[in-house]
Each structure stands twice: as structure tokens, then as C-alpha cells.
Amino acid sequence: TLTIDTDKKEMKLVGVVEETRFHGPKLRLTSTLTTKFDSRTFQIHDEVQNFGDTPATMQLLYHVNFGLPLLDGGSQVVVPAKTVAPRNDHAATGIQNWNSYPAPEPGFEEMVYFLDLHAAGDGKTRALLKNAHSTRGVSLIWSKLQLPHFTLWKDTGGENDGYVTGLEPGTNFPNPRSFETVKGRVVKLTPGETKTFDLAMEIHSTPEELTLVETAIAEIQGGRPLKVFDTPQTAWSA
């Protein structure tokens, strides 16, 4: 459902998706996307309800993809990171360049990195993707209280095959659900309970805007060092 409020100069789009199974979980996702007229920012507010009569578990990961022309050879991801680890041995071969991107390379095999980020006092954190010349970019803002884990997906193949990256805040890492359950990275919902999740996206079109965002990320980092693991970590990788 799309609604337009000319007084507030606001547009709101609401969608509902249900995931149900006989003798299984019954979950309802109500997703609301809101933006202002002439704005380069929008907010996603998601509510997940267990409308069944038995307890249920859920996982939620925002697979936010970007490609050309924003993503290019020399693009960088800027995040206030505590730790970063490769998902597998193949990703470990690129760990020294985990936060930067090569030019399109036909046949490139995806590399995935799992991160733990710092957050500000209000629990919020952010991730920035900027192009090679730091003239434009996009950033995501979310609460680690809702989405405590962050995955970086790099799939820089040929332009016609899919030159893309994914910035992915989530309740979990993209491993088999059984593994994530053992590691405690599933959300539990009692009958009738609702959990909420919020994600904002900002588009930046000038070097000055990018500088402000990088300053905000540096403030969250607070000068604390980053721990880079050279090999997959058993607590994170299945």
C-alpha cells in the first residue's frame, strides 16, 4: 500500500509477507519504507510477529546490494570495526584487501567477510560504501541492539556477469540455520510477540558529504584498533 501525505511531504510504502507451515512457524513481516519529497534518505521499519500459538525462531539479514556506477575499481567500505574474519579459506586469500574493491574481473569467485562493529552510545552504527575518487557514496545506519552482526559480500566478477557487493546488517551470519542456532544467533518469539528492526539508507553525492560521514564513523571507532583474523573463525564460520 502506497500513501502520500502532501502536508508532511512524505511517501510511505507498506508490504506484508507471511511465512507459514503446517505444524511449523507462523511469522508475519510488515515492512514500511518511508521517505520525504526530494530526499536522498529513506527508512525501513520492519515488524516480525509470531501469530502462531507456539514459540518460534527467526533470522533476518538485509542483503543490500550495490554495483556500477557507484561500485568501481578502488571503491572502499568504511566501518567502525572491532574484528573482521574471512568466511572461508578462499576469502582468507583476500583478507588484506577486505575493505577495498578491484575492477571487474570475469570469473571472480565471491569473497565474504564477517564483522563485529562498534556502536555509538545509543547503540547505532553505520557502514559507508564510497567510490574510488570519494565523490559519491551510500551509507546504512542501524542499531546493533536489533541487528548485531554485519556481513560484507564481494562479488566483483565481469560487468555482464554481476559486478556487485552486499552490505548486510543482520541478526545472524549467513550460515546454515542449524549452525546459527547452536551459536545463539537466532531471534526467539513467543506466541503473539513482535520484534522490530530499523534500517536507514543515505545517498551522498559530494566529497563534503562523504567527509562528514567518515568523521561520524571515526567518532564511533574512537581510535580503537581493528583485529583482523587471517583465517576463518569457528565461532562465526560453519
PDB file of C-alpha atoms in Angstrom:
ATOM      1  CA  THR A   1       0.000   0.000   0.000  1.00  0.00           C
ATOM      2  CA  LEU A   2       1.383   3.383  -1.014  1.00  0.00           C
ATOM      3  CA  THR A   3       0.279   6.536   0.799  1.00  0.00           C
ATOM      4  CA  ILE A   4       1.344  10.106   0.028  1.00  0.00           C
ATOM      5  CA  ASP A   5       0.979  12.831   2.657  1.00  0.00           C
ATOM      6  CA  THR A   6       1.347  16.202   0.927  1.00  0.00           C
ATOM      7  CA  ASP A   7       1.199  18.079   4.252  1.00  0.00           C
ATOM      8  CA  LYS A   8       4.158  16.149   5.667  1.00  0.00           C
ATOM      9  CA  LYS A   9       5.712  15.875   2.169  1.00  0.00           C
ATOM     10  CA  GLU A  10       6.131  12.190   2.862  1.00  0.00           C
ATOM     11  CA  MET A  11       5.648   8.924   0.973  1.00  0.00           C
ATOM     12  CA  LYS A  12       5.110   5.619   2.728  1.00  0.00           C
ATOM     13  CA  LEU A  13       5.022   2.137   1.209  1.00  0.00           C
ATOM     14  CA  VAL A  14       3.820  -0.828   3.289  1.00  0.00           C
ATOM     15  CA  GLY A  15       4.051  -4.505   2.371  1.00  0.00           C
ATOM     16  CA  VAL A  16       3.164  -7.689   4.243  1.00  0.00           C
ATOM     17  CA  VAL A  17       4.723 -11.134   3.793  1.00  0.00           C
ATOM     18  CA  GLU A  18       3.746 -14.242   5.724  1.00  0.00           C
ATOM     19  CA  GLU A  19       5.881 -17.331   6.265  1.00  0.00           C
ATOM     20  CA  THR A  20       3.793 -20.261   7.483  1.00  0.00           C
ATOM     21  CA  ARG A  21       3.980 -24.015   7.639  1.00  0.00           C
ATOM     22  CA  PHE A  22       1.551 -26.628   8.963  1.00  0.00           C
ATOM     23  CA  HIS A  23       2.803 -27.625  12.421  1.00  0.00           C
ATOM     24  CA  GLY A  24       5.556 -25.094  11.919  1.00  0.00           C
ATOM     25  CA  PRO A  25       6.334 -21.398  12.449  1.00  0.00           C
ATOM     26  CA  LYS A  26       3.803 -18.719  11.545  1.00  0.00           C
ATOM     27  CA  LEU A  27       5.552 -15.404  11.027  1.00  0.00           C
ATOM     28  CA  ARG A  28       4.267 -12.146   9.548  1.00  0.00           C
ATOM     29  CA  LEU A  29       6.641  -9.450   8.279  1.00  0.00           C
ATOM     30  CA  THR A  30       5.181  -5.960   7.925  1.00  0.00           C
ATOM     31  CA  SER A  31       7.695  -3.771   6.125  1.00  0.00           C
ATOM     32  CA  THR A  32       7.324   0.022   5.918  1.00  0.00           C
ATOM     33  CA  LEU A  33       9.528   2.170   3.698  1.00  0.00           C
ATOM     34  CA  THR A  34       9.326   5.929   4.315  1.00  0.00           C
ATOM     35  CA  THR A  35      10.911   8.887   2.556  1.00  0.00           C
ATOM     36  CA  LYS A  36      10.383  12.625   2.200  1.00  0.00           C
ATOM     37  CA  PHE A  37       9.832  14.550  -1.025  1.00  0.00           C
ATOM     38  CA  ASP A  38      13.163  15.449  -2.672  1.00  0.00           C
ATOM     39  CA  SER A  39      15.021  13.403  -0.052  1.00  0.00           C
ATOM     40  CA  ARG A  40      18.050  11.206  -0.646  1.00  0.00           C
ATOM     41  CA  THR A  41      17.348   9.255   2.519  1.00  0.00           C
ATOM     42  CA  PHE A  42      14.798   6.572   3.283  1.00  0.00           C
ATOM     43  CA  GLN A  43      13.949   4.452   6.309  1.00  0.00           C
ATOM     44  CA  ILE A  44      12.854   0.838   6.533  1.00  0.00           C
ATOM     45  CA  HIS A  45      10.850  -0.191   9.605  1.00  0.00           C
ATOM     46  CA  ASP A  46      10.148  -3.906   9.824  1.00  0.00           C
ATOM     47  CA  GLU A  47       7.952  -5.723  12.307  1.00  0.00           C
ATOM     48  CA  VAL A  48       8.062  -9.515  12.582  1.00  0.00           C
ATOM     49  CA  GLN A  49       5.188 -11.093  14.508  1.00  0.00           C
ATOM     50  CA  ASN A  50       4.735 -14.667  15.627  1.00  0.00           C
ATOM     51  CA  PHE A  51       0.995 -15.083  15.017  1.00  0.00           C
ATOM     52  CA  GLY A  52       1.082 -18.780  15.907  1.00  0.00           C
ATOM     53  CA  ASP A  53       0.274 -20.418  19.232  1.00  0.00           C
ATOM     54  CA  THR A  54       3.729 -21.897  19.798  1.00  0.00           C
ATOM     55  CA  PRO A  55       7.175 -20.309  20.227  1.00  0.00           C
ATOM     56  CA  ALA A  56       9.129 -19.649  17.036  1.00  0.00           C
ATOM     57  CA  THR A  57      12.575 -18.512  15.948  1.00  0.00           C
ATOM     58  CA  MET A  58      13.589 -16.209  13.114  1.00  0.00           C
ATOM     59  CA  GLN A  59      16.580 -14.740  11.349  1.00  0.00           C
ATOM     60  CA  LEU A  60      16.775 -11.511   9.359  1.00  0.00           C
ATOM     61  CA  LEU A  61      19.596 -10.278   7.133  1.00  0.00           C
ATOM     62  CA  TYR A  62      19.415  -7.173   4.925  1.00  0.00           C
ATOM     63  CA  HIS A  63      21.217  -8.075   1.694  1.00  0.00           C
ATOM     64  CA  VAL A  64      21.713  -4.511   0.425  1.00  0.00           C
ATOM     65  CA  ASN A  65      23.391  -4.700  -2.986  1.00  0.00           C
ATOM     66  CA  PHE A  66      25.331  -2.041  -4.897  1.00  0.00           C
ATOM     67  CA  GLY A  67      27.018  -2.175  -8.294  1.00  0.00           C
ATOM     68  CA  LEU A  68      28.101   0.078 -11.119  1.00  0.00           C
ATOM     69  CA  PRO A  69      28.474   3.022 -11.322  1.00  0.00           C
ATOM     70  CA  LEU A  70      28.826   3.526  -7.539  1.00  0.00           C
ATOM     71  CA  LEU A  71      30.967   0.432  -7.129  1.00  0.00           C
ATOM     72  CA  ASP A  72      34.178   0.664  -9.147  1.00  0.00           C
ATOM     73  CA  GLY A  73      37.806  -0.384  -9.026  1.00  0.00           C
ATOM     74  CA  GLY A  74      39.197   1.347  -5.934  1.00  0.00           C
ATOM     75  CA  SER A  75      35.893   1.671  -4.062  1.00  0.00           C
ATOM     76  CA  GLN A  76      36.114   1.260  -0.302  1.00  0.00           C
ATOM     77  CA  VAL A  77      33.915   0.251   2.606  1.00  0.00           C
ATOM     78  CA  VAL A  78      34.351   2.326   5.763  1.00  0.00           C
ATOM     79  CA  VAL A  79      33.038   0.864   9.033  1.00  0.00           C
ATOM     80  CA  PRO A  80      33.816   1.226  12.764  1.00  0.00           C
ATOM     81  CA  ALA A  81      35.069  -2.343  13.060  1.00  0.00           C
ATOM     82  CA  LYS A  82      36.210  -4.304  16.116  1.00  0.00           C
ATOM     83  CA  THR A  83      37.034  -7.504  14.261  1.00  0.00           C
ATOM     84  CA  VAL A  84      36.886  -8.923  10.748  1.00  0.00           C
ATOM     85  CA  ALA A  85      37.299 -12.539   9.676  1.00  0.00           C
ATOM     86  CA  PRO A  86      37.035 -14.383   6.354  1.00  0.00           C
ATOM     87  CA  ARG A  87      34.121 -16.774   5.899  1.00  0.00           C
ATOM     88  CA  ASN A  88      36.290 -19.474   4.309  1.00  0.00           C
ATOM     89  CA  ASP A  89      39.809 -20.226   3.133  1.00  0.00           C
ATOM     90  CA  HIS A  90      39.196 -18.610  -0.253  1.00  0.00           C
ATOM     91  CA  ALA A  91      38.139 -15.317   1.354  1.00  0.00           C
ATOM     92  CA  ALA A  92      41.228 -15.539   3.565  1.00  0.00           C
ATOM     93  CA  THR A  93      43.420 -15.086   0.480  1.00  0.00           C
ATOM     94  CA  GLY A  94      41.985 -11.570   0.096  1.00  0.00           C
ATOM     95  CA  ILE A  95      41.894 -10.563   3.753  1.00  0.00           C
ATOM     96  CA  GLN A  96      44.481  -7.792   3.331  1.00  0.00           C
ATOM     97  CA  ASN A  97      42.107  -6.017   0.945  1.00  0.00           C
ATOM     98  CA  TRP A  98      38.835  -6.930   2.656  1.00  0.00           C
ATOM     99  CA  ASN A  99      37.539  -3.333   2.608  1.00  0.00           C
ATOM    100  CA  SER A 100      38.505  -2.361  -0.978  1.00  0.00           C
ATOM    101  CA  TYR A 101      37.424  -3.497  -4.430  1.00  0.00           C
ATOM    102  CA  PRO A 102      39.231  -4.423  -7.632  1.00  0.00           C
ATOM    103  CA  ALA A 103      37.994  -3.563 -11.103  1.00  0.00           C
ATOM    104  CA  PRO A 104      35.619  -6.078 -12.740  1.00  0.00           C
ATOM    105  CA  GLU A 105      37.299  -9.463 -13.158  1.00  0.00           C
ATOM    106  CA  PRO A 106      35.446 -12.137 -15.160  1.00  0.00           C
ATOM    107  CA  GLY A 107      35.373 -15.418 -13.257  1.00  0.00           C
ATOM    108  CA  PHE A 108      35.985 -13.838  -9.849  1.00  0.00           C
ATOM    109  CA  GLU A 109      34.838 -16.121  -7.029  1.00  0.00           C
ATOM    110  CA  GLU A 110      32.902 -14.345  -4.287  1.00  0.00           C
ATOM    111  CA  MET A 111      34.605 -13.431  -1.031  1.00  0.00           C
ATOM    112  CA  VAL A 112      32.674 -12.953   2.196  1.00  0.00           C
ATOM    113  CA  TYR A 113      33.795 -11.383   5.463  1.00  0.00           C
ATOM    114  CA  PHE A 114      32.148 -11.449   8.888  1.00  0.00           C
ATOM    115  CA  LEU A 115      32.487  -8.340  11.087  1.00  0.00           C
ATOM    116  CA  ASP A 116      31.753  -7.134  14.579  1.00  0.00           C
ATOM    117  CA  LEU A 117      31.269  -3.354  14.625  1.00  0.00           C
ATOM    118  CA  HIS A 118      31.493  -0.735  17.328  1.00  0.00           C
ATOM    119  CA  ALA A 119      28.371   1.320  18.070  1.00  0.00           C
ATOM    120  CA  ALA A 120      27.686   4.789  19.453  1.00  0.00           C
ATOM    121  CA  GLY A 121      26.204   5.314  22.892  1.00  0.00           C
ATOM    122  CA  ASP A 122      22.679   4.978  21.530  1.00  0.00           C
ATOM    123  CA  GLY A 123      23.518   1.585  20.027  1.00  0.00           C
ATOM    124  CA  LYS A 124      23.596   2.814  16.435  1.00  0.00           C
ATOM    125  CA  THR A 125      26.334   2.076  13.942  1.00  0.00           C
ATOM    126  CA  ARG A 126      26.843   2.657  10.226  1.00  0.00           C
ATOM    127  CA  ALA A 127      28.616   1.457   7.112  1.00  0.00           C
ATOM    128  CA  LEU A 128      29.736   3.564   4.141  1.00  0.00           C
ATOM    129  CA  LEU A 129      30.490   2.489   0.585  1.00  0.00           C
ATOM    130  CA  LYS A 130      32.300   5.167  -1.441  1.00  0.00           C
ATOM    131  CA  ASN A 131      33.622   5.192  -4.978  1.00  0.00           C
ATOM    132  CA  ALA A 132      37.302   5.267  -5.904  1.00  0.00           C
ATOM    133  CA  HIS A 133      37.510   9.057  -6.121  1.00  0.00           C
ATOM    134  CA  SER A 134      35.498   9.755  -2.936  1.00  0.00           C
ATOM    135  CA  THR A 135      32.971  11.815  -4.880  1.00  0.00           C
ATOM    136  CA  ARG A 136      29.833   9.824  -4.072  1.00  0.00           C
ATOM    137  CA  GLY A 137      28.678   7.026  -1.852  1.00  0.00           C
ATOM    138  CA  VAL A 138      25.920   5.482   0.184  1.00  0.00           C
ATOM    139  CA  SER A 139      25.664   4.644   3.857  1.00  0.00           C
ATOM    140  CA  LEU A 140      23.495   2.426   6.027  1.00  0.00           C
ATOM    141  CA  ILE A 141      22.523   3.249   9.602  1.00  0.00           C
ATOM    142  CA  TRP A 142      21.077   0.740  12.050  1.00  0.00           C
ATOM    143  CA  SER A 143      21.030  -0.326  15.699  1.00  0.00           C
ATOM    144  CA  LYS A 144      23.314  -3.120  16.874  1.00  0.00           C
ATOM    145  CA  LEU A 145      20.734  -3.847  19.541  1.00  0.00           C
ATOM    146  CA  GLN A 146      18.444  -5.041  16.734  1.00  0.00           C
ATOM    147  CA  LEU A 147      20.996  -6.195  14.146  1.00  0.00           C
ATOM    148  CA  PRO A 148      24.215  -7.134  15.960  1.00  0.00           C
ATOM    149  CA  HIS A 149      26.106  -8.785  13.082  1.00  0.00           C
ATOM    150  CA  PHE A 150      27.499  -7.469   9.796  1.00  0.00           C
ATOM    151  CA  THR A 151      28.487  -9.374   6.656  1.00  0.00           C
ATOM    152  CA  LEU A 152      30.388  -7.961   3.684  1.00  0.00           C
ATOM    153  CA  TRP A 153      29.828  -9.787   0.373  1.00  0.00           C
ATOM    154  CA  LYS A 154      32.196  -9.058  -2.513  1.00  0.00           C
ATOM    155  CA  ASP A 155      31.331 -10.497  -5.928  1.00  0.00           C
ATOM    156  CA  THR A 156      33.376  -8.431  -8.334  1.00  0.00           C
ATOM    157  CA  GLY A 157      33.030 -10.509 -11.496  1.00  0.00           C
ATOM    158  CA  GLY A 158      32.667  -9.201 -15.023  1.00  0.00           C
ATOM    159  CA  GLU A 159      30.235  -6.345 -15.639  1.00  0.00           C
ATOM    160  CA  ASN A 160      27.817  -8.578 -17.549  1.00  0.00           C
ATOM    161  CA  ASP A 161      28.080 -11.396 -15.011  1.00  0.00           C
ATOM    162  CA  GLY A 162      27.392  -9.253 -11.953  1.00  0.00           C
ATOM    163  CA  TYR A 163      29.835  -6.733 -10.501  1.00  0.00           C
ATOM    164  CA  VAL A 164      28.288  -6.222  -7.078  1.00  0.00           C
ATOM    165  CA  THR A 165      28.806  -6.004  -3.354  1.00  0.00           C
ATOM    166  CA  GLY A 166      26.434  -6.576  -0.455  1.00  0.00           C
ATOM    167  CA  LEU A 167      26.432  -4.626   2.827  1.00  0.00           C
ATOM    168  CA  GLU A 168      24.476  -6.859   5.161  1.00  0.00           C
ATOM    169  CA  PRO A 169      23.410  -5.965   8.712  1.00  0.00           C
ATOM    170  CA  GLY A 170      21.644  -8.912  10.297  1.00  0.00           C
ATOM    171  CA  THR A 171      20.534 -10.819  13.342  1.00  0.00           C
ATOM    172  CA  ASN A 172      22.935 -13.530  12.248  1.00  0.00           C
ATOM    173  CA  PHE A 173      25.632 -14.514   9.785  1.00  0.00           C
ATOM    174  CA  PRO A 174      24.646 -16.270   6.523  1.00  0.00           C
ATOM    175  CA  ASN A 175      25.411 -19.799   7.673  1.00  0.00           C
ATOM    176  CA  PRO A 176      23.106 -22.838   7.892  1.00  0.00           C
ATOM    177  CA  ARG A 177      20.316 -22.140  10.364  1.00  0.00           C
ATOM    178  CA  SER A 178      21.294 -25.156  12.465  1.00  0.00           C
ATOM    179  CA  PHE A 179      24.800 -23.708  12.951  1.00  0.00           C
ATOM    180  CA  GLU A 180      23.487 -20.241  13.792  1.00  0.00           C
ATOM    181  CA  THR A 181      21.040 -21.769  16.277  1.00  0.00           C
ATOM    182  CA  VAL A 182      23.854 -23.558  18.125  1.00  0.00           C
ATOM    183  CA  LYS A 183      25.814 -20.295  18.236  1.00  0.00           C
ATOM    184  CA  GLY A 184      22.816 -18.391  19.653  1.00  0.00           C
ATOM    185  CA  ARG A 185      22.250 -16.196  16.617  1.00  0.00           C
ATOM    186  CA  VAL A 186      18.522 -16.726  16.184  1.00  0.00           C
ATOM    187  CA  VAL A 187      15.723 -14.491  17.486  1.00  0.00           C
ATOM    188  CA  LYS A 188      13.132 -16.154  19.703  1.00  0.00           C
ATOM    189  CA  LEU A 189       9.473 -15.091  19.538  1.00  0.00           C
ATOM    190  CA  THR A 190       6.803 -16.168  21.988  1.00  0.00           C
ATOM    191  CA  PRO A 191       3.224 -16.568  20.682  1.00  0.00           C
ATOM    192  CA  GLY A 192       1.923 -13.136  19.689  1.00  0.00           C
ATOM    193  CA  GLU A 193       5.293 -11.436  20.194  1.00  0.00           C
ATOM    194  CA  THR A 194       6.605  -8.845  17.722  1.00  0.00           C
ATOM    195  CA  LYS A 195      10.217  -7.788  17.121  1.00  0.00           C
ATOM    196  CA  THR A 196      11.080  -4.556  15.315  1.00  0.00           C
ATOM    197  CA  PHE A 197      14.033  -3.725  13.078  1.00  0.00           C
ATOM    198  CA  ASP A 198      15.075  -0.391  11.562  1.00  0.00           C
ATOM    199  CA  LEU A 199      17.478   0.425   8.750  1.00  0.00           C
ATOM    200  CA  ALA A 200      18.149   3.783   7.101  1.00  0.00           C
ATOM    201  CA  MET A 201      19.936   4.490   3.838  1.00  0.00           C
ATOM    202  CA  GLU A 202      21.557   7.790   2.889  1.00  0.00           C
ATOM    203  CA  ILE A 203      22.861   8.687  -0.573  1.00  0.00           C
ATOM    204  CA  HIS A 204      25.881  11.016  -0.719  1.00  0.00           C
ATOM    205  CA  SER A 205      26.734  12.972  -3.865  1.00  0.00           C
ATOM    206  CA  THR A 206      29.614  15.264  -2.829  1.00  0.00           C
ATOM    207  CA  PRO A 207      33.070  14.836  -1.274  1.00  0.00           C
ATOM    208  CA  GLU A 208      31.958  17.099   1.568  1.00  0.00           C
ATOM    209  CA  GLU A 209      29.079  14.793   2.458  1.00  0.00           C
ATOM    210  CA  LEU A 210      31.412  11.804   2.437  1.00  0.00           C
ATOM    211  CA  THR A 211      33.811  13.610   4.763  1.00  0.00           C
ATOM    212  CA  LEU A 212      31.030  14.180   7.270  1.00  0.00           C
ATOM    213  CA  VAL A 213      30.045  10.519   7.205  1.00  0.00           C
ATOM    214  CA  GLU A 214      33.625   9.314   7.570  1.00  0.00           C
ATOM    215  CA  THR A 215      34.065  11.667  10.519  1.00  0.00           C
ATOM    216  CA  ALA A 216      30.959  10.204  12.159  1.00  0.00           C
ATOM    217  CA  ILE A 217      32.299   6.666  11.639  1.00  0.00           C
ATOM    218  CA  ALA A 218      35.697   7.667  13.053  1.00  0.00           C
ATOM    219  CA  GLU A 219      33.947   9.023  16.144  1.00  0.00           C
ATOM    220  CA  ILE A 220      32.253   5.663  16.661  1.00  0.00           C
ATOM    221  CA  GLN A 221      35.590   3.906  16.138  1.00  0.00           C
ATOM    222  CA  GLY A 222      37.070   6.149  18.801  1.00  0.00           C
ATOM    223  CA  GLY A 223      40.655   5.292  17.896  1.00  0.00           C
ATOM    224  CA  ARG A 224      40.196   1.664  18.925  1.00  0.00           C
ATOM    225  CA  PRO A 225      42.275  -0.815  16.895  1.00  0.00           C
ATOM    226  CA  LEU A 226      40.845  -3.324  14.434  1.00  0.00           C
ATOM    227  CA  LYS A 227      41.574  -7.022  14.908  1.00  0.00           C
ATOM    228  CA  VAL A 228      41.924  -8.806  11.551  1.00  0.00           C
ATOM    229  CA  PHE A 229      41.830 -12.606  11.566  1.00  0.00           C
ATOM    230  CA  ASP A 230      43.753 -14.287   8.778  1.00  0.00           C
ATOM    231  CA  THR A 231      41.717 -17.495   8.946  1.00  0.00           C
ATOM    232  CA  PRO A 232      38.024 -18.373   9.385  1.00  0.00           C
ATOM    233  CA  GLN A 233      36.841 -18.379  12.997  1.00  0.00           C
ATOM    234  CA  THR A 234      34.982 -21.416  14.284  1.00  0.00           C
ATOM    235  CA  ALA A 235      32.507 -19.264  16.216  1.00  0.00           C
ATOM    236  CA  TRP A 236      31.460 -17.471  13.024  1.00  0.00           C
ATOM    237  CA  SER A 237      32.016 -19.850  10.106  1.00  0.00           C
ATOM    238  CA  ALA A 238      30.265 -23.158   9.683  1.00  0.00           C
TER     239      ALA A 238
END
